[in-house]
């Protein structure tokens, strides 16, 4: 007798295409599911999927369907293709993200109208940031002080009725458990980007030629502001909130870049290799020219190249795979690099959500530096360590990715079969790291 057929999955994901980190969530989830069952039926229901990003999905996953449409506040499905996918799917899955509340109405409507299961695959639920900011330790302490009934009823309904919630960081997981969320499975489950390893290697030579790299070794450096200027990137009118965030960016940008500048300077002076500044978000090329380049010392600037365009996820993956290191102020470039065992470090901004705790949860505490007091010295020390012992850093990167992908297999099993997942600590960390965190 054959094994039971996997459930048909409607994947709600692809949140935006101005950020390759968000682009990676969907193909990462697909890769994790199809690794477990190559014949699984998956339909992607994207929020924002540009032509380039859709082409990547279709090229890497030709058997995955894509449907567009909206679920209105009254529960109306606006396209026939979405109605068909909605009616035929066995489970609705929220892909990795930090803002589950943005899709609560859709998931509540699914739960009430379909009677079929839904769940969350590698999400962060951060109750304090934004608007508050701080280090991960500070944000964890704030979350621990919230009373049990802090989660409002509207936010609770789709979480309580979920078949599974996999939180991608232990702070979110502790918060949801402290709020007594009643999901059938409430466990740790990594960001799905860890399963993404597709690289378009045909872009490498073009990239080298474009930046005049020749056959030189190089490392990649990824800047960011405290708040991504989404209104600017999307060509939308400014709002009072976006203007408030722009003001914070203006006051903090130069100081926040200090750790990345220290990393670049250390890299160039110690290796005489090239430092390439690349984007995770579309605003970064112009921002790097206007804000980062002027901070570089005269002896370092000639060895720095800035990619003057917003590249694709598949190109970024290919370039990271041949980089000697990836030092990033964005959370997802280190994850993409880890699939290729590249030495990598995340310089975490204090306005980022608690998602950054995932590195420690996966045994990669050395891969994260908090931007703030002491960050420049820590960045210099880390880059020196990478230069002196690249194999240790490569091994760390590979191990973190392996731990994440092992857990993602359990998460995929729950999604495709409904089988509850076991505890992360006993099933994964003990297996792959000897019981240490």
Coordinates of C-alpha atoms in Angstrom, one line a residue:
X1 CA 0.0 0.0 0.0
X2 CA 1.4 3.4 -1.0
X3 CA 2.1 6.3 1.2
X4 CA -0.8 8.8 1.7
X5 CA -0.9 11.7 -0.8
X6 CA 0.4 15.0 0.5
X7 CA -2.1 17.7 1.1
X8 CA -2.5 20.4 -1.6
X9 CA -1.0 23.6 -0.4
X10 CA -2.1 27.2 -1.0
X11 CA 0.9 29.3 -0.1
X12 CA 0.3 32.9 0.8
X13 CA 3.6 34.6 0.5
X14 CA 5.8 36.8 -1.8
X15 CA 5.1 40.0 0.2
X16 CA 7.1 42.4 -2.0
X17 CA 9.6 42.5 -4.8
X18 CA 11.7 45.5 -3.7
X19 CA 13.5 43.3 -1.2
X20 CA 15.3 40.1 -2.2
X21 CA 14.9 38.8 1.4
X22 CA 11.2 38.8 1.0
X23 CA 11.5 37.4 -2.5
X24 CA 13.3 34.4 -1.1
X25 CA 10.6 33.4 1.3
X26 CA 8.4 31.8 -1.4
X27 CA 11.0 29.7 -3.3
X28 CA 12.5 28.8 0.1
X29 CA 9.2 27.4 1.2
X30 CA 8.6 25.6 -2.1
X31 CA 12.1 24.1 -1.9
X32 CA 11.5 22.8 1.6
X33 CA 8.1 21.2 0.7
X34 CA 9.3 19.7 -2.6
X35 CA 12.4 18.3 -1.0
X36 CA 10.1 16.2 1.3
X37 CA 7.7 15.4 -1.5
X38 CA 8.7 16.2 -5.1
X39 CA 5.1 15.5 -6.3
X40 CA 3.5 17.9 -3.8
X41 CA 0.8 20.2 -5.3
X42 CA 1.7 23.8 -4.4
X43 CA 0.0 26.9 -5.5
X44 CA 1.6 30.3 -4.7
X45 CA -0.8 33.1 -3.9
X46 CA 1.5 36.2 -4.0
X47 CA 0.9 39.6 -2.5
X48 CA 3.5 41.2 -4.8
X49 CA 5.4 39.3 -7.5
X50 CA 7.1 41.2 -10.3
X51 CA 7.9 39.8 -13.7
X52 CA 11.5 39.0 -12.8
X53 CA 10.5 37.3 -9.6
X54 CA 7.7 35.3 -11.3
X55 CA 10.2 34.1 -13.9
X56 CA 12.5 32.9 -11.1
X57 CA 9.7 30.9 -9.6
X58 CA 8.6 29.4 -12.9
X59 CA 12.2 28.5 -13.8
X60 CA 13.1 26.9 -10.5
X61 CA 9.7 25.3 -9.8
X62 CA 8.0 24.7 -13.1
X63 CA 5.2 22.6 -11.6
X64 CA 4.1 25.2 -9.0
X65 CA 1.0 27.1 -9.9
X66 CA 0.6 30.9 -9.3
X67 CA -2.7 32.6 -8.8
X68 CA -3.5 36.2 -8.2
X69 CA -6.5 37.9 -6.6
X70 CA -7.6 39.3 -3.3
X71 CA -9.8 38.2 -0.4
X72 CA -11.8 41.3 0.5
X73 CA -12.8 42.3 4.0
X74 CA -16.2 40.7 3.3
X75 CA -14.6 37.5 2.2
X76 CA -15.1 37.9 -1.5
X77 CA -12.4 36.3 -3.7
X78 CA -11.8 38.6 -6.6
X79 CA -10.6 36.3 -9.4
X80 CA -11.8 32.9 -10.7
X81 CA -8.3 31.5 -10.5
X82 CA -8.1 32.4 -6.8
X83 CA -11.5 30.9 -6.2
X84 CA -10.4 27.6 -7.8
X85 CA -7.2 27.5 -5.8
X86 CA -9.1 28.4 -2.6
X87 CA -11.7 25.7 -3.1
X88 CA -9.2 22.9 -4.0
X89 CA -6.5 23.5 -1.5
X90 CA -6.3 21.3 1.6
X91 CA -4.3 23.7 3.7
X92 CA -3.6 27.5 3.6
X93 CA -0.1 28.3 4.6
X94 CA 1.3 31.7 5.6
X95 CA 4.9 31.9 4.5
X96 CA 7.8 33.3 6.5
X97 CA 7.3 37.0 7.5
X98 CA 7.4 39.4 10.4
X99 CA 3.9 40.9 10.0
X100 CA 1.3 38.1 10.4
X101 CA -1.3 40.7 11.4
X102 CA -1.4 42.0 7.8
X103 CA -3.1 38.8 6.6
X104 CA -5.2 38.1 9.6
X105 CA -8.5 38.8 7.9
X106 CA -7.8 36.4 5.1
X107 CA -6.8 33.6 7.4
X108 CA -9.8 34.2 9.7
X109 CA -12.1 34.0 6.7
X110 CA -10.5 30.8 5.5
X111 CA -10.9 29.3 9.0
X112 CA -14.6 30.3 9.3
X113 CA -15.6 29.5 5.7
X114 CA -13.6 26.5 4.6
X115 CA -13.4 24.3 7.7
X116 CA -9.9 23.3 6.4
X117 CA -6.7 23.7 8.3
X118 CA -4.3 26.7 8.0
X119 CA -0.9 27.5 9.6
X120 CA 2.1 29.7 9.7
X121 CA 5.5 28.6 8.4
X122 CA 8.5 30.4 10.1
X123 CA 7.0 33.7 11.3
X124 CA 8.0 36.4 13.8
X125 CA 5.3 37.8 16.1
X126 CA 7.0 40.7 17.8
X127 CA 4.8 42.5 20.3
X128 CA 7.0 45.5 20.9
X129 CA 9.2 46.3 17.9
X130 CA 8.1 48.5 16.2
X131 CA 7.5 51.1 17.5
X132 CA 10.0 50.4 20.3
X133 CA 13.5 49.4 19.4
X134 CA 16.4 47.8 21.2
X135 CA 18.8 45.0 21.3
X136 CA 17.4 41.5 21.2
X137 CA 18.1 41.0 24.9
X138 CA 16.2 44.3 25.6
X139 CA 13.3 43.3 23.4
X140 CA 13.1 39.9 24.9
X141 CA 12.8 41.4 28.4
X142 CA 10.1 43.8 27.3
X143 CA 8.1 40.9 25.7
X144 CA 8.4 38.9 28.9
X145 CA 6.8 41.7 30.9
X146 CA 3.7 41.7 28.8
X147 CA 0.6 40.3 30.6
X148 CA -1.0 37.1 29.4
X149 CA -4.0 38.9 27.8
X150 CA -2.0 41.3 25.8
X151 CA -2.7 39.7 22.4
X152 CA -6.1 41.2 21.3
X153 CA -9.0 39.0 20.2
X154 CA -8.9 39.9 16.5
X155 CA -5.2 39.0 16.4
X156 CA -5.8 35.8 18.5
X157 CA -8.6 34.2 16.4
X158 CA -6.5 33.0 13.4
X159 CA -3.6 32.0 15.7
X160 CA -5.8 30.0 18.1
X161 CA -7.5 28.2 15.2
X162 CA -4.3 27.4 13.4
X163 CA -3.3 23.8 12.9
X164 CA 0.4 24.8 13.3
X165 CA 2.4 27.9 14.0
X166 CA 6.2 27.7 13.5
X167 CA 7.9 30.7 15.0
X168 CA 11.2 31.4 13.4
X169 CA 12.8 32.9 16.6
X170 CA 12.5 31.8 20.2
X171 CA 11.4 35.2 21.5
X172 CA 8.3 35.0 19.3
X173 CA 7.7 31.5 20.4
X174 CA 7.9 32.3 24.1
X175 CA 5.6 35.3 23.6
X176 CA 2.9 33.2 21.8
X177 CA 3.2 30.5 24.4
X178 CA 2.9 33.1 27.2
X179 CA -0.2 34.4 25.5
X180 CA -1.6 30.9 25.7
X181 CA -2.2 30.6 21.9
X182 CA -4.1 27.4 21.3
X183 CA -2.7 26.3 17.9
X184 CA -2.4 22.5 17.7
X185 CA 1.3 22.7 17.0
X186 CA 3.3 25.7 18.4
X187 CA 7.0 25.1 17.8
X188 CA 10.2 26.6 16.5
X189 CA 10.4 26.6 12.7
X190 CA 13.1 28.5 10.8
X191 CA 12.7 31.1 8.2
X192 CA 12.0 29.3 4.9
X193 CA 14.8 31.2 3.2
X194 CA 17.3 28.7 4.7
X195 CA 16.0 26.2 2.1
X196 CA 16.7 28.5 -0.8
X197 CA 19.9 27.7 -2.7
X198 CA 19.0 28.3 -6.4
X199 CA 21.7 30.4 -8.0
X200 CA 21.9 31.7 -11.6
X201 CA 25.6 31.2 -12.2
X202 CA 25.4 32.6 -15.7
X203 CA 25.3 36.1 -14.1
X204 CA 28.7 35.8 -12.3
X205 CA 30.9 36.7 -15.3
X206 CA 28.7 39.6 -16.2
X207 CA 28.8 40.8 -12.6
X208 CA 32.6 40.6 -12.5
X209 CA 32.9 42.5 -15.8
X210 CA 30.4 45.2 -14.8
X211 CA 32.3 46.0 -11.6
X212 CA 35.8 45.5 -13.1
X213 CA 36.7 42.7 -10.7
X214 CA 38.5 40.5 -13.1
X215 CA 39.5 37.3 -11.3
X216 CA 40.0 39.2 -8.0
X217 CA 38.7 37.8 -4.7
X218 CA 36.1 39.9 -3.0
X219 CA 33.7 40.1 -0.1
X220 CA 30.1 41.5 -0.2
X221 CA 28.8 44.2 2.1
X222 CA 25.1 45.0 2.4
X223 CA 24.0 48.4 4.0
X224 CA 20.6 49.4 5.3
X225 CA 18.8 52.2 7.0
X226 CA 17.0 51.7 10.3
X227 CA 13.7 51.9 8.4
X228 CA 13.4 50.8 4.8
X229 CA 12.0 53.8 2.8
X230 CA 9.1 51.8 1.3
X231 CA 7.1 54.8 0.2
X232 CA 10.1 55.9 -1.9
X233 CA 10.8 52.4 -3.2
X234 CA 7.2 51.9 -4.3
X235 CA 6.6 55.4 -5.6
X236 CA 3.9 56.0 -3.1
X237 CA 2.9 59.3 -1.4
X238 CA 4.7 60.0 1.9
X239 CA 2.6 59.6 5.0
X240 CA 3.2 61.0 8.5
X241 CA 4.6 57.7 9.6
X242 CA 7.0 57.4 6.6
X243 CA 8.2 60.9 7.2
X244 CA 8.8 60.1 10.9
X245 CA 10.8 57.1 9.9
X246 CA 12.7 59.2 7.3
X247 CA 13.6 61.7 10.0
X248 CA 15.0 58.9 12.3
X249 CA 17.0 57.6 9.3
X250 CA 18.4 61.0 8.7
X251 CA 19.6 61.4 12.3
X252 CA 21.0 57.9 12.7
X253 CA 22.3 56.8 9.2
X254 CA 25.9 57.9 9.5
X255 CA 26.5 56.5 13.0
X256 CA 24.8 53.2 12.1
X257 CA 27.0 52.7 9.1
X258 CA 30.1 52.8 11.3
X259 CA 30.2 49.1 11.9
X260 CA 29.9 48.3 8.2
X261 CA 32.5 50.9 7.3
X262 CA 34.8 49.3 9.9
X263 CA 34.3 45.9 8.3
X264 CA 35.0 47.2 4.8
X265 CA 38.2 49.1 6.0
X266 CA 39.4 46.1 7.9
X267 CA 38.8 43.8 4.9
X268 CA 40.5 46.0 2.3
X269 CA 43.5 46.9 4.5
X270 CA 44.1 43.3 5.7
X271 CA 43.5 41.4 2.4
X272 CA 44.0 44.0 -0.3
X273 CA 40.9 42.3 -1.9
X274 CA 37.9 44.1 -3.3
X275 CA 34.9 45.1 -1.2
X276 CA 31.7 45.0 -3.2
X277 CA 28.6 46.9 -1.8
X278 CA 25.4 45.2 -2.9
X279 CA 21.7 45.6 -2.2
X280 CA 19.1 43.6 -0.4
X281 CA 16.6 46.4 -1.1
X282 CA 16.1 48.5 -4.1
X283 CA 17.0 51.9 -2.5
X284 CA 20.5 50.7 -1.5
X285 CA 22.6 51.6 -4.7
X286 CA 21.7 55.3 -4.5
X287 CA 22.0 55.3 -0.7
X288 CA 25.4 53.7 -0.9
X289 CA 26.7 56.3 -3.3
X290 CA 25.5 59.2 -1.3
X291 CA 26.0 58.0 2.3
X292 CA 28.4 55.1 2.5
X293 CA 31.1 56.1 -0.1
X294 CA 31.9 59.4 1.6
X295 CA 32.7 57.6 4.9
X296 CA 35.5 55.5 3.3
X297 CA 39.1 56.5 3.9
X298 CA 41.1 57.6 0.8
X299 CA 43.3 54.5 0.8
X300 CA 40.3 52.2 1.0
X301 CA 37.8 53.7 -1.5
X302 CA 39.7 52.6 -4.7
X303 CA 39.2 49.0 -3.6
X304 CA 35.4 49.4 -3.1
X305 CA 32.8 48.8 -5.8
X306 CA 29.1 49.6 -5.6
X307 CA 26.6 47.7 -7.6
X308 CA 24.6 50.5 -9.2
X309 CA 21.4 48.5 -9.7
X310 CA 18.9 46.4 -7.8
X311 CA 19.8 42.8 -8.6
X312 CA 17.8 39.6 -8.6
X313 CA 17.7 37.0 -5.9
X314 CA 19.2 34.4 -8.2
X315 CA 22.1 36.6 -9.1
X316 CA 22.7 37.5 -5.4
X317 CA 22.8 33.8 -4.5
X318 CA 25.3 33.1 -7.3
X319 CA 27.6 36.0 -6.3
X320 CA 27.4 35.2 -2.6
X321 CA 28.4 31.6 -3.4
X322 CA 31.8 32.8 -4.8
X323 CA 32.3 35.6 -2.2
X324 CA 34.9 35.2 0.5
X325 CA 32.5 36.7 3.0
X326 CA 29.1 38.4 3.2
X327 CA 28.8 41.1 5.9
X328 CA 25.2 42.4 6.0
X329 CA 23.1 44.9 7.8
X330 CA 20.1 43.0 6.4
X331 CA 18.9 39.7 8.0
X332 CA 18.4 37.6 4.9
X333 CA 21.6 38.0 2.9
X334 CA 23.5 35.9 5.6
X335 CA 20.8 33.2 5.3
X336 CA 21.2 33.1 1.5
X337 CA 25.0 33.0 1.9
X338 CA 24.7 30.1 4.5
X339 CA 23.3 27.8 1.8
X340 CA 26.7 28.1 0.2
X341 CA 28.7 27.7 3.4
X342 CA 30.1 31.3 3.0
X343 CA 31.4 33.0 6.1
X344 CA 28.8 35.6 7.0
X345 CA 27.7 38.0 9.7
X346 CA 24.5 40.0 10.3
X347 CA 24.9 43.5 11.7
X348 CA 21.4 44.0 13.3
X349 CA 19.8 47.4 13.5
X350 CA 18.0 48.2 16.8
X351 CA 14.7 48.9 14.8
X352 CA 14.6 45.4 13.4
X353 CA 12.1 42.9 14.9
X354 CA 13.2 40.0 17.1
X355 CA 13.7 37.7 14.0
X356 CA 17.5 38.1 14.5
X357 CA 17.3 35.8 17.5
X358 CA 17.0 32.9 15.0
X359 CA 20.8 32.9 14.5
X360 CA 21.4 32.1 18.2
X361 CA 18.5 29.6 18.1
X362 CA 20.3 27.7 15.3
X363 CA 23.7 27.7 17.0
X364 CA 25.1 30.7 15.2
X365 CA 25.5 33.3 17.9
X366 CA 28.8 34.5 16.4
X367 CA 27.0 35.4 13.2
X368 CA 25.2 38.4 14.8
X369 CA 26.5 41.8 16.0
X370 CA 24.1 44.4 17.4
X371 CA 24.6 47.8 15.8
X372 CA 25.3 50.2 18.7
X373 CA 28.1 50.8 21.2
X374 CA 31.0 48.5 20.6
X375 CA 29.8 47.4 17.1
X376 CA 32.7 48.9 15.2
X377 CA 35.3 47.1 17.3
X378 CA 33.2 43.9 17.1
X379 CA 33.0 44.2 13.3
X380 CA 36.7 44.7 13.0
X381 CA 37.4 41.7 15.2
X382 CA 35.0 39.5 13.4
X383 CA 36.4 40.4 9.9
X384 CA 39.9 39.7 11.2
X385 CA 38.7 36.3 12.5
X386 CA 37.1 35.5 9.1
X387 CA 40.3 36.4 7.3
X388 CA 42.5 34.4 9.7
X389 CA 40.2 31.3 10.0
X390 CA 37.8 31.2 7.0
X391 CA 37.2 27.4 7.4
X392 CA 35.8 27.8 10.9
X393 CA 33.4 30.5 9.7
X394 CA 32.5 28.5 6.7
X395 CA 31.8 25.5 8.9
X396 CA 29.6 27.6 11.2
X397 CA 27.6 29.0 8.2
X398 CA 27.1 25.5 6.8
X399 CA 26.2 24.0 10.2
X400 CA 23.6 26.7 10.9
X401 CA 22.0 26.1 7.5
X402 CA 22.0 22.3 8.1
X403 CA 20.3 22.7 11.4
X404 CA 17.7 25.0 9.9
X405 CA 17.0 22.7 6.9
X406 CA 16.7 19.7 9.2
X407 CA 14.0 21.5 11.1
X408 CA 12.4 22.7 7.9
X409 CA 12.0 19.1 6.9
X410 CA 9.9 18.5 10.0
X411 CA 7.9 21.7 9.3
X412 CA 7.3 20.5 5.7
X413 CA 6.1 17.2 7.1
X414 CA 3.5 18.9 9.3
X415 CA 2.4 21.1 6.4
X416 CA 2.0 18.3 4.0
X417 CA 0.5 15.6 6.3
X418 CA -0.9 17.5 9.4
X419 CA 1.4 15.4 11.6
X420 CA 2.4 17.4 14.7
X421 CA 6.1 18.4 15.0
X422 CA 8.3 17.5 17.9
X423 CA 10.1 19.9 20.1
X424 CA 13.0 21.7 18.4
X425 CA 15.4 21.4 21.3
X426 CA 15.3 17.7 21.6
X427 CA 14.8 16.8 18.0
X428 CA 17.2 19.1 16.2
X429 CA 19.8 20.9 18.3
X430 CA 20.7 17.7 20.3
X431 CA 20.9 15.8 17.0
X432 CA 23.2 18.2 15.1
X433 CA 25.1 20.2 17.7
X434 CA 25.5 17.8 20.6
X435 CA 22.8 19.5 22.7
X436 CA 24.5 22.9 22.8
X437 CA 23.0 26.2 21.7

